[in-house]
Coordinates of C-alpha atoms and ligand atoms in Angstrom, one line a residue:
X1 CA -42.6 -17.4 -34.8
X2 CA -44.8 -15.2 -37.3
X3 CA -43.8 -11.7 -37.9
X4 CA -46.5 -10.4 -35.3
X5 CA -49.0 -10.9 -33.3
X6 CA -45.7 -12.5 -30.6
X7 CA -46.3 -15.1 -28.4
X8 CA -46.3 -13.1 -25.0
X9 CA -44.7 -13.3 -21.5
X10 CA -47.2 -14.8 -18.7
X11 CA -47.3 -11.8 -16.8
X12 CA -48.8 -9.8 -19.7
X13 CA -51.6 -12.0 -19.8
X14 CA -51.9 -12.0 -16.1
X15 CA -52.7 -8.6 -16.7
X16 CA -54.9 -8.9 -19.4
X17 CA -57.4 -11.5 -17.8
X18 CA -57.9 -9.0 -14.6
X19 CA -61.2 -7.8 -14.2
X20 CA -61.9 -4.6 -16.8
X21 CA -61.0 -1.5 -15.0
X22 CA -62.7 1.9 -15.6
X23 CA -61.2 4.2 -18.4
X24 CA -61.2 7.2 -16.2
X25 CA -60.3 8.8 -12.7
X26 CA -57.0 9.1 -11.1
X27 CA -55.5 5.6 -11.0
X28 CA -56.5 4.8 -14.7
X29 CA -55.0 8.3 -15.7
X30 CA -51.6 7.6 -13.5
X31 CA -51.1 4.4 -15.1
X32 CA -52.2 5.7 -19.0
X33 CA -49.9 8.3 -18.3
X34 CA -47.0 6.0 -17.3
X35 CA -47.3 3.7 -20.1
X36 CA -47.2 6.7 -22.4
X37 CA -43.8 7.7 -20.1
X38 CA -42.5 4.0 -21.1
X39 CA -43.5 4.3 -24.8
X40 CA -41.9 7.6 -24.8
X41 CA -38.5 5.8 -23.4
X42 CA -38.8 3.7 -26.0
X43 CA -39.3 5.3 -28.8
X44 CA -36.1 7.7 -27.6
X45 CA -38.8 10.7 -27.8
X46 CA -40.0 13.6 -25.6
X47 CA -42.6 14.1 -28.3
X48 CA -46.5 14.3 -27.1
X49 CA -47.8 10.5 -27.4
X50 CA -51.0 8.8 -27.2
X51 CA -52.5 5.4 -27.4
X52 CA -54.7 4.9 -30.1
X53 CA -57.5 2.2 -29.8
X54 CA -56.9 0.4 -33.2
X55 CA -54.5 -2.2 -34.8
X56 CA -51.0 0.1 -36.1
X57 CA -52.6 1.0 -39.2
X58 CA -54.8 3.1 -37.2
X59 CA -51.8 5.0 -36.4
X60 CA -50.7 5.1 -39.9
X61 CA -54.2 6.6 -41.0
X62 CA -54.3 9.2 -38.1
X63 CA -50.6 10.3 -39.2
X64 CA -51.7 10.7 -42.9
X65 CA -55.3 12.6 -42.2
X66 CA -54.2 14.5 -39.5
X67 CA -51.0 16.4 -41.3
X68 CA -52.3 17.0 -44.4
X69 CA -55.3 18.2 -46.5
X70 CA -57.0 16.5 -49.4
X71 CA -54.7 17.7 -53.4
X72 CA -51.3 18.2 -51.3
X73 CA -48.4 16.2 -51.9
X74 CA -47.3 12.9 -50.3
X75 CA -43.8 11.3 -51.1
X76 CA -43.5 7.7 -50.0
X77 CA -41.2 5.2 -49.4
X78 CA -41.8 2.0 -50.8
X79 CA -39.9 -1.4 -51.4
X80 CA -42.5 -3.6 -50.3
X81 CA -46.2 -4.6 -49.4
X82 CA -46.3 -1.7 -46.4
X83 CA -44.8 0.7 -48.2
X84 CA -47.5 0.3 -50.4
X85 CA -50.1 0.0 -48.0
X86 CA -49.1 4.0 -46.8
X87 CA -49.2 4.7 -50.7
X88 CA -52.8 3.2 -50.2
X89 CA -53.6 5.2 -47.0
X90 CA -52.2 9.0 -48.6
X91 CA -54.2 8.3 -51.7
X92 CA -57.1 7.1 -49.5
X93 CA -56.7 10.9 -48.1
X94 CA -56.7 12.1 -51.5
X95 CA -53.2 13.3 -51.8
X96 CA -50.9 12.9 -54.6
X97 CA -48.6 10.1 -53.8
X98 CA -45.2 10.5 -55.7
X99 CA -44.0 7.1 -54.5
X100 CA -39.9 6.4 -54.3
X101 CA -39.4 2.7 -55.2
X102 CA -36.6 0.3 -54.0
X103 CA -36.4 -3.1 -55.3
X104 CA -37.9 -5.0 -52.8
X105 CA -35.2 -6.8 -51.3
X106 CA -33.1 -3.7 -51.2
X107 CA -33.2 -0.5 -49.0
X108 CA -34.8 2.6 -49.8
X109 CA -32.2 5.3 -51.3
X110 CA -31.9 8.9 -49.3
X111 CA -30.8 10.2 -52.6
X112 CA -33.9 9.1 -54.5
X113 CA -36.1 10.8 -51.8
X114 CA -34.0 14.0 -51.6
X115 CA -34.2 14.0 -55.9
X116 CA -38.3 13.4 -55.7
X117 CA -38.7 16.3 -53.0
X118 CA -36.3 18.6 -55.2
X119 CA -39.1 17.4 -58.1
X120 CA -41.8 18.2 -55.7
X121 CA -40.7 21.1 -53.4
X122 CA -44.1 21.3 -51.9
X123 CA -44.6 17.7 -50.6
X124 CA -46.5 18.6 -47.8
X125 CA -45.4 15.2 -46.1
X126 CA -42.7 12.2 -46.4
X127 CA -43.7 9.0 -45.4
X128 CA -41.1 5.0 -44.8
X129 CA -41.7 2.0 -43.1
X130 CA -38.7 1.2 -41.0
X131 CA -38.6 -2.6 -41.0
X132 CA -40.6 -3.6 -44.2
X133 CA -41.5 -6.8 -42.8
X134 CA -42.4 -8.2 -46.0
X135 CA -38.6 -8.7 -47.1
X136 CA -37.1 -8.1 -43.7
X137 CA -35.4 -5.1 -45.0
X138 CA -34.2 -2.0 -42.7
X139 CA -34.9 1.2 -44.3
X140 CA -32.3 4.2 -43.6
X141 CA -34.6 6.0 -41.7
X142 CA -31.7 8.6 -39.7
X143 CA -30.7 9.8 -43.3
X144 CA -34.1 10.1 -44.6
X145 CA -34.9 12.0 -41.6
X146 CA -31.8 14.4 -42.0
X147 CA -33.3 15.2 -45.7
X148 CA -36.6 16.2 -45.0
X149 CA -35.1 18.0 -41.5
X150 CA -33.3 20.1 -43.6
X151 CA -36.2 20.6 -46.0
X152 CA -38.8 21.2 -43.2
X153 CA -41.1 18.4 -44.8
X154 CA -42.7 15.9 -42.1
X155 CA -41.7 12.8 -41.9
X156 CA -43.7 10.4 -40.5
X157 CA -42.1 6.5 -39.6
X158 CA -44.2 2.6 -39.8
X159 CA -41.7 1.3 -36.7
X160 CA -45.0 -1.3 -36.2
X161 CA -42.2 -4.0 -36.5
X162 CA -39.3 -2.3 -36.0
X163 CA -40.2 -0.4 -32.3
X164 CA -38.2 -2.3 -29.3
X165 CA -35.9 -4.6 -31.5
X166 CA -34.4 -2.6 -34.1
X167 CA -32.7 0.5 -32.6
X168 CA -34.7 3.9 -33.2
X169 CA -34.1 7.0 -32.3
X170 CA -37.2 9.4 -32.6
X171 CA -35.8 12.5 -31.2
X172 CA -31.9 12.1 -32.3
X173 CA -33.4 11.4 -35.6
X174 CA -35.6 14.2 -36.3
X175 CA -38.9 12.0 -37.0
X176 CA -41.7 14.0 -36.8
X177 CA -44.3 11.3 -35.9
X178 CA -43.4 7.8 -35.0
X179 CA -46.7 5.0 -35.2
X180 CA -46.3 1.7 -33.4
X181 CA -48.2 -1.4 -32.6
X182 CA -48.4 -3.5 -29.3
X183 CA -48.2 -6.5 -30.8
X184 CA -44.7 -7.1 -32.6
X185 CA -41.6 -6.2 -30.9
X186 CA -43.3 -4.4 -27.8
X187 CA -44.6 -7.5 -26.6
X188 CA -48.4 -7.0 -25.8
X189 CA -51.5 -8.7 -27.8
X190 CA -53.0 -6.9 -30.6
X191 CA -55.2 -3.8 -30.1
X192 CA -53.7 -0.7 -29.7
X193 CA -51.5 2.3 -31.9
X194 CA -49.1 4.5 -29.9
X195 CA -48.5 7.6 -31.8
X196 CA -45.8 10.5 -31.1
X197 CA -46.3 13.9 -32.6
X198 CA -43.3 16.7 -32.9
X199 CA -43.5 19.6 -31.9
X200 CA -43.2 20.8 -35.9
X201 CA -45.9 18.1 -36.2
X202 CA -48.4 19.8 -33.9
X203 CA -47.6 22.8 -35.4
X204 CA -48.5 21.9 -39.2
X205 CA -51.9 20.4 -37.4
X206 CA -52.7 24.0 -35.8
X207 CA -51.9 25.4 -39.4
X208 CA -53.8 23.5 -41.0
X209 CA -57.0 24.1 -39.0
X210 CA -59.6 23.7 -42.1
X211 CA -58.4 19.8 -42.3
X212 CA -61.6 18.8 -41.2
X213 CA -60.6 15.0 -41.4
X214 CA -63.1 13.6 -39.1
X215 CA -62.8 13.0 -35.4
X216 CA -61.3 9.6 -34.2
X217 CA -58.6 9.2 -35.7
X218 CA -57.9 13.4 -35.5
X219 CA -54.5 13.8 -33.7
X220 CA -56.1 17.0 -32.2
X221 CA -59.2 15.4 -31.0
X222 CA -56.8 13.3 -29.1
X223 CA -54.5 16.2 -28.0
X224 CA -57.3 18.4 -26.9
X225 CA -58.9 15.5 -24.6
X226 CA -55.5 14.9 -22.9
X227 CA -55.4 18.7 -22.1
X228 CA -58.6 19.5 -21.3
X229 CA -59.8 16.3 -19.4
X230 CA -55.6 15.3 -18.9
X231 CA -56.9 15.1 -15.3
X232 CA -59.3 12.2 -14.6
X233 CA -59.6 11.4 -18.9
X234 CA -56.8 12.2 -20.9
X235 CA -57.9 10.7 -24.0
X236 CA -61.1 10.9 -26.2
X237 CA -62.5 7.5 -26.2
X238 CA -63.3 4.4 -23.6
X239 CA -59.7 3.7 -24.3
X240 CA -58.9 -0.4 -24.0
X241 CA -58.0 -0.5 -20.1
X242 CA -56.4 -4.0 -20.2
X243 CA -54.8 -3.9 -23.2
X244 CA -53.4 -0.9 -22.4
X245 CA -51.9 -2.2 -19.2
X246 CA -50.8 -5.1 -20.4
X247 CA -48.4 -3.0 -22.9
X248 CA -47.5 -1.4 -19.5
X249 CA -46.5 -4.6 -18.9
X250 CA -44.8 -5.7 -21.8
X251 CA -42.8 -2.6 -21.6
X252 CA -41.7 -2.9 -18.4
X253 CA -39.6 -6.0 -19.0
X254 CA -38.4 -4.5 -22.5
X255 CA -37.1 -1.6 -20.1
X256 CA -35.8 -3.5 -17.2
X257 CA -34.0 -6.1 -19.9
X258 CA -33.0 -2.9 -22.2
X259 CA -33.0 -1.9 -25.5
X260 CA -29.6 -2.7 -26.5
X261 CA -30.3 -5.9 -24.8
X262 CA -32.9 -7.0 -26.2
X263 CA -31.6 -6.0 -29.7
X264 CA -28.7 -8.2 -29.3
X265 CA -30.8 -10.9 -27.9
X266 CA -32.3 -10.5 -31.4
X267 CA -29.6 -10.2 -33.6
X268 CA -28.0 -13.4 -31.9
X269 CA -31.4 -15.5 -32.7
X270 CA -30.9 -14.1 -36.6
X271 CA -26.6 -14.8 -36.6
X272 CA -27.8 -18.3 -35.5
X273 CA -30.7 -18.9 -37.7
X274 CA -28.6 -17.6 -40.9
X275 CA -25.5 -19.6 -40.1
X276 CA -28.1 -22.7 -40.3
X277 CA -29.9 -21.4 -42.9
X278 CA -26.0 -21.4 -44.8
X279 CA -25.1 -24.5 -44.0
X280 CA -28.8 -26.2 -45.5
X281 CA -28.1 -24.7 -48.5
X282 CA -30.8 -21.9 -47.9
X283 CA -30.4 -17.9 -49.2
X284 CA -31.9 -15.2 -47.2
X285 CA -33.3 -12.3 -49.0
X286 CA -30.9 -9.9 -47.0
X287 CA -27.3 -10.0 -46.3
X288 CA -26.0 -10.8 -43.1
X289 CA -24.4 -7.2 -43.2
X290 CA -28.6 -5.9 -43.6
X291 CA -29.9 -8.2 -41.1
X292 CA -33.0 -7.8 -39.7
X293 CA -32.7 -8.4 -35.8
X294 CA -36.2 -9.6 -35.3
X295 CA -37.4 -11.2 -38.9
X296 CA -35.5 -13.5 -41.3
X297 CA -37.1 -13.8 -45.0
X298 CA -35.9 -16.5 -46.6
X299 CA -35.9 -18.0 -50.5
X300 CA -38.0 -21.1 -50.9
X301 CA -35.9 -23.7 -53.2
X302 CA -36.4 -23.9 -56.7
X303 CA -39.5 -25.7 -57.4
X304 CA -40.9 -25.2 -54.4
X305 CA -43.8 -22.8 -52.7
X306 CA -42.8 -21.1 -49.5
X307 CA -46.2 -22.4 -48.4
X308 CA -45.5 -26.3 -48.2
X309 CA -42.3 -25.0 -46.1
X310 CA -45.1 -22.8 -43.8
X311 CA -47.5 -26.0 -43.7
X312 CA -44.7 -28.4 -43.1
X313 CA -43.6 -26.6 -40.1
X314 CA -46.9 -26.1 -38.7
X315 CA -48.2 -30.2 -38.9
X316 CA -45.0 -31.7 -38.6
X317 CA -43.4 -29.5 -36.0
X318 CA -46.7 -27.3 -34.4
X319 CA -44.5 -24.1 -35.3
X320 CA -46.5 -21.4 -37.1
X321 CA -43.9 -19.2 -39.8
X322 CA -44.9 -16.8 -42.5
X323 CA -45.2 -16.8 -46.3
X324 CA -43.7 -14.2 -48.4
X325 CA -46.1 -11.0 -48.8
X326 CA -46.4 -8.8 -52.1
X327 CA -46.5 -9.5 -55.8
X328 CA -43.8 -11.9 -56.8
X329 CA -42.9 -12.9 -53.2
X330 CA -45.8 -14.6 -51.7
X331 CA -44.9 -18.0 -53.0
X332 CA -41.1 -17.7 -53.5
X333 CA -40.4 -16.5 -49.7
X334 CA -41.0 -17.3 -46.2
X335 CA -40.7 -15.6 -42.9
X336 CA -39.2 -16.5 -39.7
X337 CA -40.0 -14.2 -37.0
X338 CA -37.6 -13.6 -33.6
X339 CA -38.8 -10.4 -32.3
X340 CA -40.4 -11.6 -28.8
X341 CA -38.0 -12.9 -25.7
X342 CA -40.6 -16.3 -25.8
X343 CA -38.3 -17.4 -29.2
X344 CA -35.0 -18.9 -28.2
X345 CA -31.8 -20.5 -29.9
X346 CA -33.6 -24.1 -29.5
X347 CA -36.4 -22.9 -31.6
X348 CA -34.1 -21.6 -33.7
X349 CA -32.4 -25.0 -33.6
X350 CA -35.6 -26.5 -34.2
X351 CA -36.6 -24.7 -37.4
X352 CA -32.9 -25.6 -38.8
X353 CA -33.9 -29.2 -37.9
X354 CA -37.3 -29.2 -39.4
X355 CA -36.2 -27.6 -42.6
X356 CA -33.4 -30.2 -42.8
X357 CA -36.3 -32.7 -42.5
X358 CA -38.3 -31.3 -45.4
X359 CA -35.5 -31.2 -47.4
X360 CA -35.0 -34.4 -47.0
X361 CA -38.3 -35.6 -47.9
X362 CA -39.0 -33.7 -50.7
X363 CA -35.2 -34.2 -51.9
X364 CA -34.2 -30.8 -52.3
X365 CA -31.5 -29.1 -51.3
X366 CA -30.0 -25.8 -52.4
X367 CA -31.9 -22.5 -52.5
X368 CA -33.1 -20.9 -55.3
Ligands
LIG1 C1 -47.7 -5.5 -39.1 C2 -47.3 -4.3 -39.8 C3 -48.3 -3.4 -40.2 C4 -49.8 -3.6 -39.9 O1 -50.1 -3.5 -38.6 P1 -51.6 -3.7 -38.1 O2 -51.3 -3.7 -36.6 O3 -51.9 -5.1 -38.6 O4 -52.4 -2.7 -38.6 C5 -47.9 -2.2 -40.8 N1 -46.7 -2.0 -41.1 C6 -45.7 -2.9 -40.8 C7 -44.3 -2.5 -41.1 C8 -46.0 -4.1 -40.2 O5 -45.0 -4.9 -39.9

């Protein structure tokens, strides 16, 4: 019940211990190209996708090199630890980072971003994590995206822990490029990056041909392959067969359960696990109104570290949770993850249990 990698369904391991399949010829590119179908249906996008080989981050770095050019502007989001981690990766690409700071346990503001872009007309790109999955907080990604629309700035989305259990809507949105990870809400183990492009997206990226930010992680490199070799290849790389169809998996059953499904599945795991949390005296760092479907951050009690609460669970009750991530939060908050359809209301029930226990033996009771 950590925040990523999930505890997986059987049949996606099945998948992942078959033998290693080729990369290439017209089975492999059938089913690469059906997987990218699924991700697409997920996402809510009929935007050009690919599967990067590489944890999320990857994704994040190929969106931030392949839009822009080293001295432009980026604007990011930030109002916690990966926000700041895409503050890292534009500066890492030599960009000006004007950064747009929430308080950590509170959303982003749409007016905040809209004033720094009026500041900084020519922000060549606009960058938010959706689910900052330090705090557990849900950034209002469709009215961001209806600001930089109108302004024509890219916008480019961290749904790592947000893709398949918070609702997204790529397309509807206006997102110009969406980067995801196998191994949170989607279901799969670690290992791979899907990535969606815009049309407006792949437009900048043809613009801006004198980039020249290397090859891998090059949106184009990947775009080109898939067109050129989209018959027996269609990507640059020995791509990672089994992972990859072990997402195909894990998607499958996200489809054939359904989105909305799933998301309520979700949100009644959190109702339950806050109602609990109530009634022990515990405060989560969001409202119930701001829940997170799939994560629950929660205050340690006064006096205590999150990380006795984190040790605790795991030797007493051989359930693995979170601490709290980012300056002033690592010791004060921990993290209770329910975005994989392997966490149900007993374990929920159980957690409520076990923190009752500690409570009890370290004679504490209210939050913080
Ligand atoms: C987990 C996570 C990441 C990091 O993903 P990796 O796959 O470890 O690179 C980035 N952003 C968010 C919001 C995450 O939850």
């Amino acid at each position: 019940m950590i925040p990523g990698p999930v505890t997986v369904d059987d049949e996606v391991l099945h998948e992942l211990g078959k033998p290693v399949r080729p990369h290439y010829g017209a089975e492999w590119t059938a089913q690469y190209n059906q997987t990218r179908e699924l991700l697409q249906q997920v996402m809510q996008t009929e935007a050009e996708l690919h599967i990067l080989v590489g944890s999320g981050s990857s994704g994040l770095d190929a969106a931030v090199g392949s839009l822009t050019r080293a001295g432009e502007t980026a604007v990011i989001g930030t109002n916690g630890y990966f926000g700041e981690r895409l503050m890292q990766i534009a500066e890492g690409y030599g960009l000006k980072v004007v950064p747009v700071e929430s308080h950590p346990t509170e959303p982003l503001d749409p007016t905040a971003l809209e004033a720094a872009l009026d500041r900084h007309p020519d922000a060549a790109i606009v960058g938010v994590v959706h689910h900052e999955t330090a705090t557990s907080v849900v950034n209002p990604v469709q009215q961001i995206a209806a600001i930089t629309r109108a302004r024509q700035v890219p916008l480019f989305v961290d749904t790592i822990s947000s893709l398949g259990g918070i609702p997204y809507a790529m397309d509807d949105w206006g997102v110009d490029v969406t980067v995801a990870a196998s191994q949170k809400c989607l279901g799969a183990p670690p290992g791979v990056a899907p990535i969606a492009a815009s049309e407006r997206a792949w437009q900048i990226m043809e613009r801006k041909a004198d980039r020249g930010r290397g090859w891998y992680l090059n949106l184009q490199t990947w775009r080109r392959f898939s067109q050129e070799w989209g018959r027996w290849h269609p990507h640059p790389i020995t791509i990672a067969t089994n992972t990859v169809l072990a997402l195909r998996v894990g998607l499958q059953q996200l489809l054939a359960d359904g989105l909305d499904a799933r998301i309520g599945y979700y949100t009644g795991l959190a109702r339950r696990l806050r109602g609990g949390l109530r009634k022990l005296g515990f405060k989560t760092v969001t409202p119930d109104e701001a829940l997170s479907p799939v994560l629950t951050a929660v205050y340690a009690p006064e006096g205590v570290a999150s990380r006795e609460i984190v040790g605790f669970l795991r030797e007493q009750y051989d359930v693995m949770i979170s601490g709290g991530l980012g300056e002033g939060l690592s010791d004060r908050v921990f993290r209770i993850g329910h975005m994989s359809m392997q966490v149900t209301e007993a374990d929920i029930d159980l957690i409520l249990e076990a923190l009752q226990e500690f409570q009890q033996r370290r004679g504490v009771s209210a939050a913080a």
